[in-house]
XYZ file of C-alpha atoms in Angstrom:
361
model
C 94.283 101.558 100.188
C 90.878 100.518 98.817
C 91.905 101.450 95.259
C 95.046 99.304 95.315
C 95.081 96.381 92.825
C 95.787 93.849 95.584
C 92.597 94.982 97.348
C 90.544 94.566 94.180
C 92.048 91.104 93.739
C 91.070 90.159 97.302
C 87.555 91.496 96.719
C 87.308 89.293 93.639
C 88.291 86.271 95.728
C 85.520 87.141 98.215
C 82.929 87.305 95.442
C 84.107 83.948 94.107
C 83.898 82.436 97.598
C 80.337 83.756 97.917
C 79.348 81.931 94.732
C 80.992 78.768 96.112
C 78.758 79.022 99.202
C 75.655 79.346 97.022
C 76.806 76.396 94.917
C 77.345 74.251 98.030
C 73.841 75.035 99.319
C 72.345 73.911 96.016
C 73.674 70.402 96.774
C 70.586 69.897 98.965
C 68.325 70.109 95.907
C 67.478 67.353 93.386
C 69.721 66.599 90.456
C 68.413 65.731 86.994
C 70.224 63.457 84.572
C 69.076 63.157 80.958
C 70.570 60.576 78.610
C 69.800 59.957 74.962
C 70.840 56.434 73.960
C 71.057 54.908 70.502
C 70.363 51.204 70.924
C 70.257 48.208 68.648
C 67.724 45.411 68.647
C 67.993 43.183 71.687
C 66.936 39.621 72.454
C 64.195 40.452 74.942
C 60.666 41.396 74.094
C 61.060 44.841 75.666
C 64.081 45.580 73.514
C 62.924 44.105 70.205
C 63.254 47.312 68.250
C 66.230 49.462 67.333
C 66.196 53.233 67.787
C 66.825 56.067 70.256
C 65.931 55.910 73.930
C 65.565 58.893 76.236
C 66.444 58.175 79.872
C 65.559 60.741 82.589
C 66.647 60.267 86.211
C 65.820 62.645 89.090
C 67.681 62.088 92.371
C 66.986 63.782 95.707
C 69.644 63.398 98.451
C 68.019 62.090 101.641
C 71.052 61.188 103.734
C 74.634 61.764 102.580
C 76.617 60.924 105.675
C 77.586 64.568 106.159
C 78.907 65.247 102.657
C 76.614 68.212 101.947
C 76.981 69.772 105.386
C 80.761 69.569 105.268
C 80.794 71.021 101.738
C 78.697 73.998 102.893
C 80.854 74.487 105.997
C 83.994 74.380 103.868
C 82.625 76.973 101.443
C 81.599 79.274 104.314
C 85.018 78.887 105.935
C 86.673 79.729 102.614
C 84.552 82.880 102.398
C 85.546 83.844 105.952
C 89.181 83.243 105.066
C 88.963 85.469 101.989
C 87.264 88.266 103.957
C 89.966 88.130 106.616
C 92.557 88.047 103.857
C 91.124 91.310 102.520
C 91.396 92.871 105.979
C 94.999 91.679 106.180
C 95.849 93.175 102.786
C 94.272 96.507 103.757
C 96.047 96.504 107.125
C 99.433 95.886 105.487
C 98.801 98.570 102.862
C 97.818 101.078 105.557
C 100.969 100.315 107.549
C 103.106 100.766 104.425
C 101.297 104.018 103.667
C 101.885 105.293 107.204
C 105.552 104.359 106.970
C 105.940 106.209 103.670
C 104.016 109.242 104.963
C 106.099 109.626 108.104
C 109.291 109.031 106.095
C 108.313 111.939 103.847
C 107.533 114.093 106.890
C 110.813 113.214 108.622
C 112.898 113.905 105.514
C 111.105 117.237 105.020
C 112.112 118.267 108.540
C 115.664 116.971 108.024
C 115.933 119.008 104.835
C 114.871 122.107 106.751
C 117.495 121.540 109.453
C 120.266 120.694 106.978
C 119.431 123.719 104.834
C 119.764 125.933 107.886
C 123.034 124.225 108.844
C 124.385 124.696 105.314
C 123.483 128.380 105.448
C 125.395 128.762 108.719
C 128.400 126.891 107.320
C 128.494 129.159 104.284
C 128.276 132.230 106.497
C 131.201 130.915 108.536
C 133.141 130.191 105.335
C 132.624 133.798 104.243
C 134.041 134.944 107.575
C 137.060 132.663 107.236
C 137.653 133.857 103.656
C 137.892 137.424 104.946
C 140.324 136.319 107.628
C 142.420 134.438 105.056
C 142.516 137.536 102.843
C 143.624 139.536 105.848
C 146.191 136.788 106.565
C 144.692 136.216 110.023
C 143.822 132.564 109.288
C 145.641 129.987 107.158
C 144.253 128.874 103.799
C 144.119 125.302 105.122
C 141.452 126.468 107.576
C 139.317 127.609 104.655
C 139.818 124.289 102.833
C 138.716 122.322 105.861
C 135.707 124.610 106.355
C 134.653 124.011 102.760
C 135.062 120.275 103.338
C 132.702 120.438 106.323
C 130.213 122.402 104.237
C 130.425 119.803 101.459
C 129.558 117.086 103.979
C 126.397 118.959 104.922
C 125.552 119.340 101.226
C 125.882 115.574 100.820
C 123.585 114.966 103.779
C 121.087 117.383 102.274
C 121.215 115.624 98.897
C 120.654 112.245 100.566
C 117.680 113.601 102.536
C 116.129 115.046 99.377
C 116.612 111.741 97.524
C 115.088 109.746 100.384
C 112.155 112.122 100.576
C 111.510 111.711 96.856
C 111.754 107.926 97.129
C 109.259 107.874 100.009
C 107.005 110.249 98.096
C 107.098 107.923 95.083
C 106.100 105.013 97.330
C 103.264 107.080 98.753
C 102.039 107.920 95.244
C 101.948 104.239 94.281
C 100.271 103.184 97.520
C 97.554 105.843 97.395
C 97.052 105.779 93.626
C 97.297 109.576 93.348
C 99.603 111.595 91.132
C 100.425 114.370 93.599
C 99.191 113.579 97.133
C 98.191 116.529 99.287
C 100.190 115.853 102.436
C 99.219 119.008 104.297
C 101.385 120.281 107.114
C 104.165 118.281 108.715
C 102.618 116.340 111.638
C 103.363 117.869 115.030
C 104.652 115.726 117.861
C 102.289 115.614 120.830
C 103.508 113.742 123.950
C 99.933 113.206 125.137
C 98.965 111.449 121.907
C 102.088 109.720 120.641
C 102.916 107.677 123.739
C 100.021 105.244 124.332
C 99.755 103.024 127.391
C 100.506 99.311 127.249
C 97.510 98.196 129.312
C 95.045 96.225 127.208
C 96.850 96.936 123.941
C 97.897 93.346 123.259
C 94.411 91.999 123.982
C 92.806 94.588 121.685
C 95.277 93.824 118.903
C 94.730 90.072 119.156
C 90.965 90.577 119.055
C 91.082 92.397 115.718
C 94.171 90.840 114.101
C 93.234 89.946 110.489
C 96.088 87.451 110.169
C 94.743 85.451 113.119
C 91.235 85.653 111.644
C 92.506 84.402 108.278
C 94.334 81.473 109.858
C 91.227 80.683 111.915
C 89.271 80.506 108.659
C 91.890 78.183 107.198
C 91.577 76.003 110.297
C 87.808 75.800 109.763
C 88.418 74.858 106.124
C 90.769 72.044 107.176
C 88.269 70.748 109.744
C 85.482 70.802 107.131
C 87.745 68.875 104.737
C 88.388 66.362 107.506
C 84.640 65.847 108.005
C 84.153 65.588 104.235
C 86.844 62.901 104.000
C 85.179 60.918 106.782
C 81.750 61.376 105.176
C 83.080 59.985 101.900
C 83.441 56.617 103.660
C 79.714 56.546 104.500
C 76.949 55.330 102.158
C 74.359 57.680 100.671
C 70.608 57.325 100.557
C 68.845 59.059 97.681
C 65.297 59.127 96.399
C 65.169 58.318 92.699
C 62.593 58.844 89.958
C 63.455 57.555 86.491
C 61.706 57.184 83.188
C 62.693 55.637 79.872
C 60.973 53.983 76.950
C 62.176 50.523 77.882
C 61.475 50.259 81.617
C 58.874 53.021 81.905
C 58.603 55.040 85.116
C 60.165 53.930 88.388
C 60.207 55.476 91.867
C 62.384 54.164 94.668
C 65.244 54.561 97.098
C 68.875 53.945 96.217
C 71.603 53.138 98.723
C 74.951 53.999 97.217
C 78.399 53.337 98.708
C 81.767 54.125 97.186
C 84.970 53.598 99.131
C 87.436 54.823 96.549
C 90.696 53.142 95.629
C 92.030 51.105 98.526
C 92.272 53.169 101.713
C 92.579 56.500 99.898
C 89.587 58.065 101.656
C 90.782 57.034 105.107
C 94.265 58.396 104.409
C 92.728 61.609 103.055
C 90.878 62.046 106.345
C 94.142 61.653 108.251
C 95.800 64.226 105.992
C 92.974 66.714 106.563
C 93.315 66.223 110.318
C 97.064 66.904 110.114
C 96.417 70.110 108.136
C 93.916 71.257 110.766
C 96.458 70.673 113.529
C 99.145 72.537 111.550
C 96.818 75.497 111.063
C 96.087 75.622 114.794
C 99.833 75.846 115.400
C 100.042 78.649 112.821
C 97.420 80.610 114.751
C 99.505 80.364 117.909
C 102.569 81.482 115.945
C 100.728 84.493 114.502
C 99.558 85.540 117.954
C 103.078 85.209 119.326
C 104.482 87.291 116.438
C 101.878 89.990 117.060
C 102.660 90.167 120.777
C 106.361 90.381 119.980
C 105.830 93.155 117.415
C 103.660 95.172 119.812
C 106.137 94.874 122.666
C 108.900 95.947 120.296
C 106.874 98.969 119.170
C 106.181 99.963 122.761
C 109.874 99.640 123.613
C 110.839 101.801 120.619
C 108.148 104.320 121.521
C 109.297 104.605 125.124
C 112.938 104.873 124.066
C 111.988 107.629 121.634
C 110.297 109.523 124.446
C 113.500 109.423 126.489
C 115.621 110.478 123.498
C 113.299 113.386 122.704
C 113.768 114.841 126.167
C 117.550 114.436 126.195
C 118.068 115.559 122.586
C 115.820 118.590 123.114
C 117.888 119.683 126.090
C 121.069 119.088 124.108
C 119.784 121.281 121.268
C 119.117 124.163 123.656
C 122.533 123.858 125.268
C 124.413 123.495 121.970
C 122.704 126.590 120.544
C 123.888 128.593 123.543
C 127.373 127.170 123.081
C 127.538 127.961 119.375
C 126.483 131.582 119.864
C 129.111 131.926 122.578
C 131.773 130.322 120.368
C 130.913 132.666 117.497
C 131.512 135.692 119.698
C 134.744 134.194 121.025
C 135.847 133.335 117.487
C 135.426 136.939 116.372
C 137.365 138.021 119.458
C 140.079 135.514 118.624
C 139.621 133.338 121.714
C 138.169 130.373 119.792
C 139.237 128.739 116.549
C 136.938 128.273 113.608
C 137.147 124.508 114.238
C 135.564 124.989 117.667
C 132.709 126.891 116.080
C 132.191 124.300 113.357
C 132.270 121.446 115.850
C 129.630 123.228 117.911
C 127.570 123.833 114.766
C 127.882 120.179 113.773
C 126.830 119.067 117.260
C 123.795 121.356 117.141
C 122.779 119.959 113.769
C 123.220 116.367 114.982
C 121.072 117.042 118.048
C 118.338 118.646 115.958
C 118.326 115.666 113.601
C 118.171 113.324 116.608
C 115.079 115.147 117.866
C 113.451 114.753 114.430
C 114.223 111.040 114.263
C 112.984 110.456 117.811
C 109.746 112.386 117.316
C 109.122 110.618 114.010
C 109.712 107.256 115.671
C 107.257 108.136 118.445
C 104.608 109.264 115.947
C 104.991 106.214 113.730
C 104.992 103.615 116.501
């Protein structure tokens, strides 16, 4: 996941946010303004000559009403938001990778089962062909048997296509040409059915989406403080020098309210954004709890299906072997055998789907 372009993009945003923090901290330091003025002759004695004037002003913020502090807090909150955003991107990529991996594994097992089922269908077709040649069975029986076999072939083709599609997704997500998947993961009841106790609390504690929204809330609160601070005056120490007035040292009290009540309205808007972000945090936590409870429900249901489908597979295998013997003896029809074979295949596929669901959740 760390090589994915979206991760690199998020890392770039973090670096940019780090520079914004450094830039905000530099606001505490003096600023220097240099002006070169071309002036004409004035009426006063101090401005009796034409020429160029160099004006240098150094200002040191003494009290800004909270402007600098809120700017630094906003930059830090932005950095926190970007870091949490990176965690969220990685988390989502990992979940997509897991989904693709287990899809590949499930389709590989389905292909194995369907290949075996197709082999058994073809063996049964060969038996029916002999019986048709011997005029023991009707040709319509052979046609229907071939139709059942064709259905299995279609299922096999679909499974192979889905496996390739999931494999392609896995290649794009991992950034590798041919991923080494290793062996098909084995279902372990002791591992793949976690307990509910404490799970929601642990998930909420490390949820990157909640952390990102918390950072956005801090950004909105910092913007609210900055909007309020903009209504306050500023006190700066000032040192200036030019050829007309010479050197001056003093304090400057500067106030700027903006156009009309724009600053006051901006503060109200920032407060509304902070409140909206707080509501978004609650929504994210509710969504996470809902998703976890859903996963636990699916996991527990899969556990029940695994047990029942496993028992059904054992019973259907016994039935199909019995039906084969009875078919050869003429006490069962080929349709009975094929129905039993189809039921066995369906039960085996159900076990695969249930075990895959348990592993993934």
